[in-house]
PDB file of C-alpha atoms in Angstrom:
ATOM      1  CA  MET A  17      -0.010   0.008   0.002  1.00 79.00           C
ATOM      2  CA  THR A  18       1.519   3.350  -1.352  1.00 92.00           C
ATOM      3  CA  VAL A  19       1.181   6.545  -1.863  1.00 96.00           C
ATOM      4  CA  GLN A  20       3.373   9.024  -3.659  1.00 97.00           C
ATOM      5  CA  VAL A  21       2.858  12.535  -4.130  1.00 98.00           C
ATOM      6  CA  GLN A  22       5.279  13.967  -6.827  1.00 98.00           C
ATOM      7  CA  THR A  23       6.536  16.279  -9.209  1.00 98.00           C
ATOM      8  CA  GLU A  24       8.384  13.390 -11.385  1.00 97.00           C
ATOM      9  CA  ILE A  25       6.363  11.549 -14.539  1.00 96.00           C
ATOM     10  CA  PHE A  26       4.922   8.744 -13.281  1.00 95.00           C
ATOM     11  CA  ASN A  27       5.992   4.931 -15.738  1.00 95.00           C
ATOM     12  CA  LEU A  28       2.671   3.434 -16.286  1.00 95.00           C
ATOM     13  CA  ASN A  29       4.545   0.423 -17.075  1.00 94.00           C
ATOM     14  CA  GLU A  30       6.285  -0.451 -13.686  1.00 95.00           C
ATOM     15  CA  LEU A  31       3.249   1.038 -11.569  1.00 96.00           C
ATOM     16  CA  ASN A  32       1.321  -1.956 -13.149  1.00 94.00           C
ATOM     17  CA  SER A  33       3.607  -4.760 -12.288  1.00 93.00           C
ATOM     18  CA  ARG A  34       4.668  -3.701  -8.983  1.00 94.00           C
ATOM     19  CA  LEU A  35       0.284  -4.228  -8.554  1.00 95.00           C
ATOM     20  CA  HIS A  36       0.794  -7.924  -9.466  1.00 93.00           C
ATOM     21  CA  ALA A  37       4.399  -9.226  -9.932  1.00 90.00           C
ATOM     22  CA  GLU A  38       4.951  -9.862  -6.573  1.00 87.00           C
ATOM     23  CA  ASP A  39       1.633 -11.631  -6.020  1.00 91.00           C
ATOM     24  CA  PRO A  40       0.923 -14.513  -6.905  1.00 93.00           C
ATOM     25  CA  GLY A  41      -2.703 -14.388  -5.967  1.00 94.00           C
ATOM     26  CA  VAL A  42      -3.872 -11.212  -7.579  1.00 95.00           C
ATOM     27  CA  GLY A  43      -6.501 -12.034 -10.107  1.00 96.00           C
ATOM     28  CA  ALA A  44      -7.208  -8.554 -11.289  1.00 97.00           C
ATOM     29  CA  VAL A  45      -5.588  -5.051 -11.537  1.00 97.00           C
ATOM     30  CA  ALA A  46      -7.639  -2.095 -11.453  1.00 98.00           C
ATOM     31  CA  THR A  47      -5.989   0.782 -12.504  1.00 98.00           C
ATOM     32  CA  PHE A  48      -7.172   4.001 -13.266  1.00 98.00           C
ATOM     33  CA  VAL A  49      -5.008   7.306 -14.796  1.00 98.00           C
ATOM     34  CA  GLY A  50      -6.384  11.112 -15.017  1.00 98.00           C
ATOM     35  CA  TYR A  51      -4.634  13.318 -17.981  1.00 97.00           C
ATOM     36  CA  VAL A  52      -4.963  17.497 -18.106  1.00 96.00           C
ATOM     37  CA  ARG A  53      -7.416  17.426 -21.136  1.00 93.00           C
ATOM     38  CA  ASP A  54      -7.276  20.574 -23.685  1.00 93.00           C
ATOM     39  CA  ILE A  55     -10.573  21.860 -22.916  1.00 89.00           C
ATOM     40  CA  ASN A  56     -12.083  22.593 -20.158  1.00 86.00           C
ATOM     41  CA  GLN A  57     -15.465  24.719 -19.474  1.00 83.00           C
ATOM     42  CA  GLY A  58     -15.126  25.639 -22.811  1.00 84.00           C
ATOM     43  CA  GLU A  59     -11.438  27.162 -23.130  1.00 87.00           C
ATOM     44  CA  LYS A  60      -8.829  26.100 -24.313  1.00 92.00           C
ATOM     45  CA  VAL A  61      -6.360  25.245 -21.924  1.00 92.00           C
ATOM     46  CA  SER A  62      -2.990  25.387 -22.748  1.00 92.00           C
ATOM     47  CA  SER A  63      -1.446  23.840 -18.916  1.00 95.00           C
ATOM     48  CA  LEU A  64      -2.275  23.013 -15.378  1.00 96.00           C
ATOM     49  CA  PHE A  65      -0.861  24.140 -12.140  1.00 98.00           C
ATOM     50  CA  LEU A  66      -1.454  22.057  -9.339  1.00 98.00           C
ATOM     51  CA  GLU A  67      -0.859  23.096  -5.205  1.00 98.00           C
ATOM     52  CA  HIS A  68      -1.565  20.510  -2.445  1.00 98.00           C
ATOM     53  CA  TYR A  69      -0.927  21.062   1.111  1.00 98.00           C
ATOM     54  CA  PRO A  70       2.409  18.661   2.539  1.00 97.00           C
ATOM     55  CA  GLY A  71       1.670  16.235   4.859  1.00 96.00           C
ATOM     56  CA  MET A  72      -2.067  16.654   4.505  1.00 98.00           C
ATOM     57  CA  THR A  73      -1.492  15.490   1.492  1.00 98.00           C
ATOM     58  CA  GLU A  74      -0.528  12.043   1.829  1.00 97.00           C
ATOM     59  CA  ARG A  75      -2.092  11.689   5.173  1.00 97.00           C
ATOM     60  CA  SER A  76      -5.373  12.275   3.404  1.00 97.00           C
ATOM     61  CA  LEU A  77      -4.703   9.795   0.772  1.00 98.00           C
ATOM     62  CA  GLN A  78      -3.491   7.105   2.828  1.00 97.00           C
ATOM     63  CA  ARG A  79      -6.939   7.769   4.911  1.00 97.00           C
ATOM     64  CA  ILE A  80      -8.234   6.387   1.664  1.00 97.00           C
ATOM     65  CA  VAL A  81      -6.421   3.884   1.391  1.00 98.00           C
ATOM     66  CA  ASP A  82      -7.181   2.572   4.776  1.00 97.00           C
ATOM     67  CA  GLN A  83     -11.264   3.222   4.307  1.00 97.00           C
ATOM     68  CA  ALA A  84     -10.942   1.239   0.856  1.00 97.00           C
ATOM     69  CA  ASN A  85      -8.696  -1.383   2.867  1.00 97.00           C
ATOM     70  CA  GLU A  86     -11.834  -2.245   5.129  1.00 97.00           C
ATOM     71  CA  ARG A  87     -14.229  -1.790   2.445  1.00 97.00           C
ATOM     72  CA  TRP A  88     -13.019  -4.347  -0.065  1.00 97.00           C
ATOM     73  CA  PRO A  89     -10.183  -7.897  -0.456  1.00 97.00           C
ATOM     74  CA  LEU A  90      -7.325  -6.104  -1.464  1.00 97.00           C
ATOM     75  CA  GLN A  91      -4.049  -7.847  -1.823  1.00 96.00           C
ATOM     76  CA  ARG A  92      -2.312  -3.868  -3.138  1.00 97.00           C
ATOM     77  CA  VAL A  93      -3.390  -0.357  -3.902  1.00 97.00           C
ATOM     78  CA  ASN A  94      -0.945   2.197  -5.073  1.00 97.00           C
ATOM     79  CA  ILE A  95      -1.797   5.850  -5.892  1.00 98.00           C
ATOM     80  CA  VAL A  96       0.812   8.683  -6.890  1.00 98.00           C
ATOM     81  CA  HIS A  97      -0.462  11.598  -7.587  1.00 98.00           C
ATOM     82  CA  ARG A  98       1.586  14.451  -9.504  1.00 98.00           C
ATOM     83  CA  VAL A  99       2.426  18.820  -8.416  1.00 98.00           C
ATOM     84  CA  GLY A 100       3.423  21.422 -10.307  1.00 98.00           C
ATOM     85  CA  LEU A 101       3.452  22.375 -13.387  1.00 97.00           C
ATOM     86  CA  LEU A 102       1.815  20.151 -15.987  1.00 97.00           C
ATOM     87  CA  ASN A 103       1.000  20.305 -19.499  1.00 96.00           C
ATOM     88  CA  VAL A 104      -1.723  19.045 -21.973  1.00 96.00           C
ATOM     89  CA  GLY A 105      -1.560  15.256 -22.543  1.00 96.00           C
ATOM     90  CA  ASP A 106       0.303  15.403 -19.066  1.00 97.00           C
ATOM     91  CA  PRO A 107      -1.031  12.074 -16.978  1.00 97.00           C
ATOM     92  CA  ILE A 108      -2.012  13.889 -13.465  1.00 98.00           C
ATOM     93  CA  VAL A 109      -2.624  10.820 -11.281  1.00 98.00           C
ATOM     94  CA  PHE A 110      -2.831   7.227 -11.006  1.00 98.00           C
ATOM     95  CA  VAL A 111      -4.615   4.362  -8.632  1.00 98.00           C
ATOM     96  CA  GLY A 112      -3.964   0.925  -9.397  1.00 98.00           C
ATOM     97  CA  VAL A 113      -5.649  -1.459  -7.188  1.00 98.00           C
ATOM     98  CA  ALA A 114      -5.057  -5.566  -7.032  1.00 98.00           C
ATOM     99  CA  SER A 115      -6.905  -7.904  -6.037  1.00 98.00           C
ATOM    100  CA  GLU A 116      -8.332 -11.742  -6.268  1.00 97.00           C
ATOM    101  CA  HIS A 117     -11.588 -10.487  -8.542  1.00 96.00           C
ATOM    102  CA  ARG A 118     -12.189  -8.143 -10.351  1.00 97.00           C
ATOM    103  CA  GLN A 119     -15.325  -6.448  -8.276  1.00 97.00           C
ATOM    104  CA  ALA A 120     -13.356  -5.338  -5.412  1.00 97.00           C
ATOM    105  CA  ALA A 121     -10.420  -4.141  -8.045  1.00 98.00           C
ATOM    106  CA  PHE A 122     -12.989  -2.055 -10.138  1.00 98.00           C
ATOM    107  CA  ASP A 123     -15.489  -0.845  -7.393  1.00 98.00           C
ATOM    108  CA  ALA A 124     -12.362   0.477  -4.809  1.00 98.00           C
ATOM    109  CA  CYS A 125     -10.761   1.622  -7.535  1.00 98.00           C
ATOM    110  CA  ALA A 126     -13.603   3.647  -8.180  1.00 98.00           C
ATOM    111  CA  PHE A 127     -13.988   4.486  -4.262  1.00 98.00           C
ATOM    112  CA  LEU A 128     -10.593   6.041  -4.166  1.00 98.00           C
ATOM    113  CA  MET A 129     -11.000   8.632  -7.307  1.00 98.00           C
ATOM    114  CA  ASP A 130     -14.197   9.560  -5.516  1.00 98.00           C
ATOM    115  CA  TYR A 131     -13.014   9.827  -2.395  1.00 98.00           C
ATOM    116  CA  LEU A 132      -9.592  11.578  -4.181  1.00 98.00           C
ATOM    117  CA  LYS A 133     -11.097  13.729  -6.022  1.00 97.00           C
ATOM    118  CA  THR A 134     -13.239  15.128  -2.520  1.00 97.00           C
ATOM    119  CA  ARG A 135     -11.431  15.149   0.310  1.00 97.00           C
ATOM    120  CA  ALA A 136      -7.239  15.011  -0.808  1.00 98.00           C
ATOM    121  CA  PRO A 137      -6.010  18.898  -0.460  1.00 98.00           C
ATOM    122  CA  PHE A 138      -5.074  19.070  -4.182  1.00 98.00           C
ATOM    123  CA  TRP A 139      -5.909  22.287  -6.168  1.00 98.00           C
ATOM    124  CA  LYS A 140      -6.141  22.953 -10.261  1.00 97.00           C
ATOM    125  CA  ARG A 141      -5.128  26.299 -10.973  1.00 97.00           C
ATOM    126  CA  GLU A 142      -5.276  27.146 -15.284  1.00 96.00           C
ATOM    127  CA  GLU A 143      -3.342  28.667 -17.948  1.00 94.00           C
ATOM    128  CA  THR A 144      -5.902  29.722 -20.398  1.00 91.00           C
ATOM    129  CA  GLY A 145      -6.165  31.587 -23.408  1.00 86.00           C
ATOM    130  CA  SER A 146      -7.756  34.593 -21.117  1.00 89.00           C
ATOM    131  CA  GLY A 147      -5.402  34.411 -17.911  1.00 92.00           C
ATOM    132  CA  ASP A 148      -5.173  31.970 -14.855  1.00 94.00           C
ATOM    133  CA  ARG A 149      -8.448  30.064 -13.251  1.00 95.00           C
ATOM    134  CA  TRP A 150      -8.259  28.319 -10.176  1.00 97.00           C
ATOM    135  CA  VAL A 151     -10.781  25.344 -11.136  1.00 95.00           C
ATOM    136  CA  CYS A 152     -14.207  24.815  -9.380  1.00 93.00           C
ATOM    137  CA  GLY A 153     -15.346  21.680  -7.068  1.00 92.00           C
ATOM    138  CA  ARG A 154     -17.903  19.854  -9.117  1.00 92.00           C
ATOM    139  CA  GLU A 155     -21.229  19.090  -7.339  1.00 93.00           C
ATOM    140  CA  SER A 156     -20.850  15.645 -10.259  1.00 95.00           C
ATOM    141  CA  ASP A 157     -18.245  15.254  -7.883  1.00 95.00           C
ATOM    142  CA  GLN A 158     -19.373  15.860  -4.668  1.00 94.00           C
ATOM    143  CA  LEU A 159     -22.740  13.512  -5.685  1.00 94.00           C
ATOM    144  CA  ALA A 160     -20.180  10.780  -6.810  1.00 95.00           C
ATOM    145  CA  ALA A 161     -18.471  10.367  -3.332  1.00 96.00           C
ATOM    146  CA  ARG A 162     -21.381  10.357  -1.649  1.00 94.00           C
ATOM    147  CA  ARG A 163     -22.655   7.441  -3.266  1.00 93.00           C
ATOM    148  CA  TRP A 164     -20.692   5.241  -1.469  1.00 94.00           C
ATOM    149  CA  GLU A 165     -21.999   6.222   2.603  1.00 90.00           C
ATOM    150  CA  GLY A 166     -23.557   3.952   4.127  1.00 75.00           C
ATOM    151  CA  ASN A 167     -21.766   0.587   1.581  1.00 63.00           C
ATOM    152  CA  GLU A 168     -19.866  -1.091   2.713  1.00 57.00           C
ATOM    153  CA  GLY A 169     -18.908  -3.175  -0.412  1.00 50.00           C
ATOM    154  CA  ARG A 170     -17.893  -5.984  -1.550  1.00 47.00           C
TER     155      ARG A 170
ATOM    156  CA  MET B   6      -0.981  30.537  19.630  1.00 95.00           C
ATOM    157  CA  ILE B   7      -1.893  28.251  16.830  1.00 97.00           C
ATOM    158  CA  LEU B   8      -1.398  28.118  13.076  1.00 98.00           C
ATOM    159  CA  ILE B   9      -3.434  29.249  10.039  1.00 98.00           C
ATOM    160  CA  ASN B  10      -3.242  27.760   6.721  1.00 98.00           C
ATOM    161  CA  TYR B  11      -4.750  29.173   4.184  1.00 98.00           C
ATOM    162  CA  PHE B  12      -4.699  28.020   0.822  1.00 98.00           C
ATOM    163  CA  ALA B  13      -4.960  28.302  -3.533  1.00 98.00           C
ATOM    164  CA  ARG B  14      -7.701  31.185  -4.283  1.00 98.00           C
ATOM    165  CA  TYR B  15      -8.362  31.592  -0.043  1.00 98.00           C
ATOM    166  CA  ARG B  16      -4.322  32.607  -0.412  1.00 98.00           C
ATOM    167  CA  GLU B  17      -4.758  34.781  -3.235  1.00 97.00           C
ATOM    168  CA  GLN B  18      -7.430  36.295  -2.514  1.00 98.00           C
ATOM    169  CA  LEU B  19      -6.416  36.575   0.867  1.00 98.00           C
ATOM    170  CA  GLY B  20      -2.916  37.776  -0.223  1.00 98.00           C
ATOM    171  CA  ILE B  21      -1.322  35.839   3.188  1.00 97.00           C
ATOM    172  CA  GLY B  22      -0.236  32.180   3.183  1.00 98.00           C
ATOM    173  CA  GLY B  23      -0.512  31.930   6.703  1.00 97.00           C
ATOM    174  CA  GLU B  24      -0.477  33.379  10.469  1.00 98.00           C
ATOM    175  CA  LYS B  25       0.032  32.512  13.772  1.00 98.00           C
ATOM    176  CA  MET B  26      -3.159  33.398  15.995  1.00 97.00           C
ATOM    177  CA  ALA B  27      -2.557  33.745  20.540  1.00 96.00           C
ATOM    178  CA  LEU B  28      -5.531  31.367  21.396  1.00 94.00           C
ATOM    179  CA  ASN B  29      -8.120  32.428  24.067  1.00 92.00           C
ATOM    180  CA  ALA B  30     -11.234  31.531  25.956  1.00 93.00           C
ATOM    181  CA  SER B  31     -13.431  33.262  22.960  1.00 94.00           C
ATOM    182  CA  LEU B  32     -12.052  30.702  20.227  1.00 96.00           C
ATOM    183  CA  GLN B  33     -13.742  26.970  21.355  1.00 97.00           C
ATOM    184  CA  SER B  34     -13.652  25.867  17.684  1.00 98.00           C
ATOM    185  CA  ILE B  35     -13.055  26.063  14.016  1.00 98.00           C
ATOM    186  CA  ASP B  36     -15.878  28.224  13.208  1.00 98.00           C
ATOM    187  CA  ASP B  37     -15.153  30.506  15.997  1.00 98.00           C
ATOM    188  CA  VAL B  38     -12.271  31.693  14.687  1.00 98.00           C
ATOM    189  CA  ARG B  39     -13.590  31.986  10.935  1.00 98.00           C
ATOM    190  CA  LYS B  40     -15.815  34.827  12.504  1.00 97.00           C
ATOM    191  CA  LEU B  41     -13.329  36.548  13.783  1.00 97.00           C
ATOM    192  CA  LEU B  42     -11.049  36.060  10.214  1.00 98.00           C
ATOM    193  CA  ILE B  43     -14.701  37.522   8.777  1.00 98.00           C
ATOM    194  CA  ALA B  44     -14.969  40.301  11.378  1.00 98.00           C
ATOM    195  CA  ARG B  45     -11.904  41.824   9.257  1.00 97.00           C
ATOM    196  CA  GLY B  46     -14.514  42.487   6.690  1.00 93.00           C
ATOM    197  CA  GLU B  47     -14.175  43.254   2.930  1.00 95.00           C
ATOM    198  CA  VAL B  48     -12.300  39.728   1.307  1.00 98.00           C
ATOM    199  CA  TRP B  49     -11.532  38.450   3.958  1.00 98.00           C
ATOM    200  CA  ALA B  50     -15.604  37.973   4.640  1.00 98.00           C
ATOM    201  CA  GLN B  51     -16.605  37.523   0.800  1.00 98.00           C
ATOM    202  CA  VAL B  52     -13.438  34.489   1.142  1.00 98.00           C
ATOM    203  CA  LEU B  53     -14.300  32.604   4.403  1.00 98.00           C
ATOM    204  CA  GLY B  54     -18.505  33.643   4.436  1.00 98.00           C
ATOM    205  CA  GLU B  55     -17.828  30.889   1.389  1.00 97.00           C
ATOM    206  CA  THR B  56     -20.986  28.489   2.173  1.00 96.00           C
ATOM    207  CA  SER B  57     -18.250  25.219   0.067  1.00 96.00           C
ATOM    208  CA  LEU B  58     -15.665  26.593   2.114  1.00 98.00           C
ATOM    209  CA  MET B  59     -13.192  23.771   3.632  1.00 98.00           C
ATOM    210  CA  CYS B  60     -11.377  23.509   6.363  1.00 98.00           C
ATOM    211  CA  ALA B  61      -8.981  20.964   8.253  1.00 98.00           C
ATOM    212  CA  LEU B  62      -7.537  20.283  11.779  1.00 98.00           C
ATOM    213  CA  ASN B  63      -3.899  19.382  12.420  1.00 98.00           C
ATOM    214  CA  GLN B  64      -4.105  18.058   8.785  1.00 98.00           C
ATOM    215  CA  GLU B  65      -7.175  15.863   9.240  1.00 97.00           C
ATOM    216  CA  LEU B  66     -10.544  17.458   7.216  1.00 97.00           C
ATOM    217  CA  CYS B  67     -13.004  18.361   9.512  1.00 97.00           C
ATOM    218  CA  THR B  68     -15.890  20.395  10.091  1.00 98.00           C
ATOM    219  CA  LEU B  69     -16.542  23.625  11.254  1.00 98.00           C
ATOM    220  CA  ASP B  70     -17.302  22.594  14.966  1.00 98.00           C
ATOM    221  CA  ALA B  71     -14.020  21.192  15.141  1.00 98.00           C
ATOM    222  CA  ALA B  72     -12.740  22.106  18.321  1.00 98.00           C
ATOM    223  CA  ILE B  73      -9.248  23.689  19.085  1.00 98.00           C
ATOM    224  CA  GLU B  74      -6.676  23.766  21.011  1.00 97.00           C
ATOM    225  CA  ASP B  75      -3.203  25.747  21.437  1.00 96.00           C
ATOM    226  CA  PHE B  76      -0.404  24.829  18.995  1.00 97.00           C
ATOM    227  CA  ASP B  77      -2.873  23.160  17.032  1.00 98.00           C
ATOM    228  CA  GLU B  78      -2.727  23.242  12.725  1.00 98.00           C
ATOM    229  CA  ILE B  79      -5.296  24.696  11.362  1.00 98.00           C
ATOM    230  CA  ALA B  80      -6.116  25.420   7.351  1.00 98.00           C
ATOM    231  CA  PHE B  81      -8.658  26.539   5.314  1.00 98.00           C
ATOM    232  CA  PHE B  82      -9.880  26.079   1.938  1.00 98.00           C
ATOM    233  CA  PRO B  83     -11.863  26.356  -1.197  1.00 98.00           C
ATOM    234  CA  GLN B  84     -13.167  22.441  -2.530  1.00 98.00           C
ATOM    235  CA  VAL B  85     -10.669  20.651  -3.376  1.00 98.00           C
ATOM    236  CA  THR B  86      -9.502  19.436  -7.440  1.00 97.00           C
ATOM    237  CA  GLY B  87      -7.448  16.831  -7.368  1.00 97.00           C
ATOM    238  CA  GLY B  88      -7.832  14.329  -9.547  1.00 95.00           C
TER     239      GLY B  88
END
């Protein structure tokens, strides 16, 4: 179970193989990668800056991983989130989950992303043709996170 | 003394990343601190009065009614937008 916050780009193949290479009991790996999009809310985005709250970021990601472990039987969880200046097409976040069977892996991966998006202290600032702007939180993300409440998984 | 951190848009709008504040008997919760800051008026009232405001106590998300103690680290920030 590892969480990492870093400026450097990550290697998807390496992260993927690390989820199952050392454990023959893993039968399913589900991964999610988030990328910087070129257009947001109708405006062209040229780059993205990611700010975070050092210390709390790692702590909150670890807490989210712990919650996923309480809900599903997981062999391995790995989260990598980048901070700093990112360009269009760059990967922002990697979430990988290894389990015996697919359903736990799929569900835990979705849960981790939903909680990360609403509870981990990261903030995006976009650079657009008409200047910089802070990205606003979305109601759809709040709703997505809420669907896990009172639902114990498995 | 408590430490108050501001992040992202709040930091920019308030023009300050953090500050220290002496704790007294009238400051029992994060909301008490928030109200004191709002009393500074203008941008402080506007930013810290936002309904979507999020806060943390000692680097853990919390609600505004969280009780505070001396040497606590608190933070105010807008809705998070990572991922």
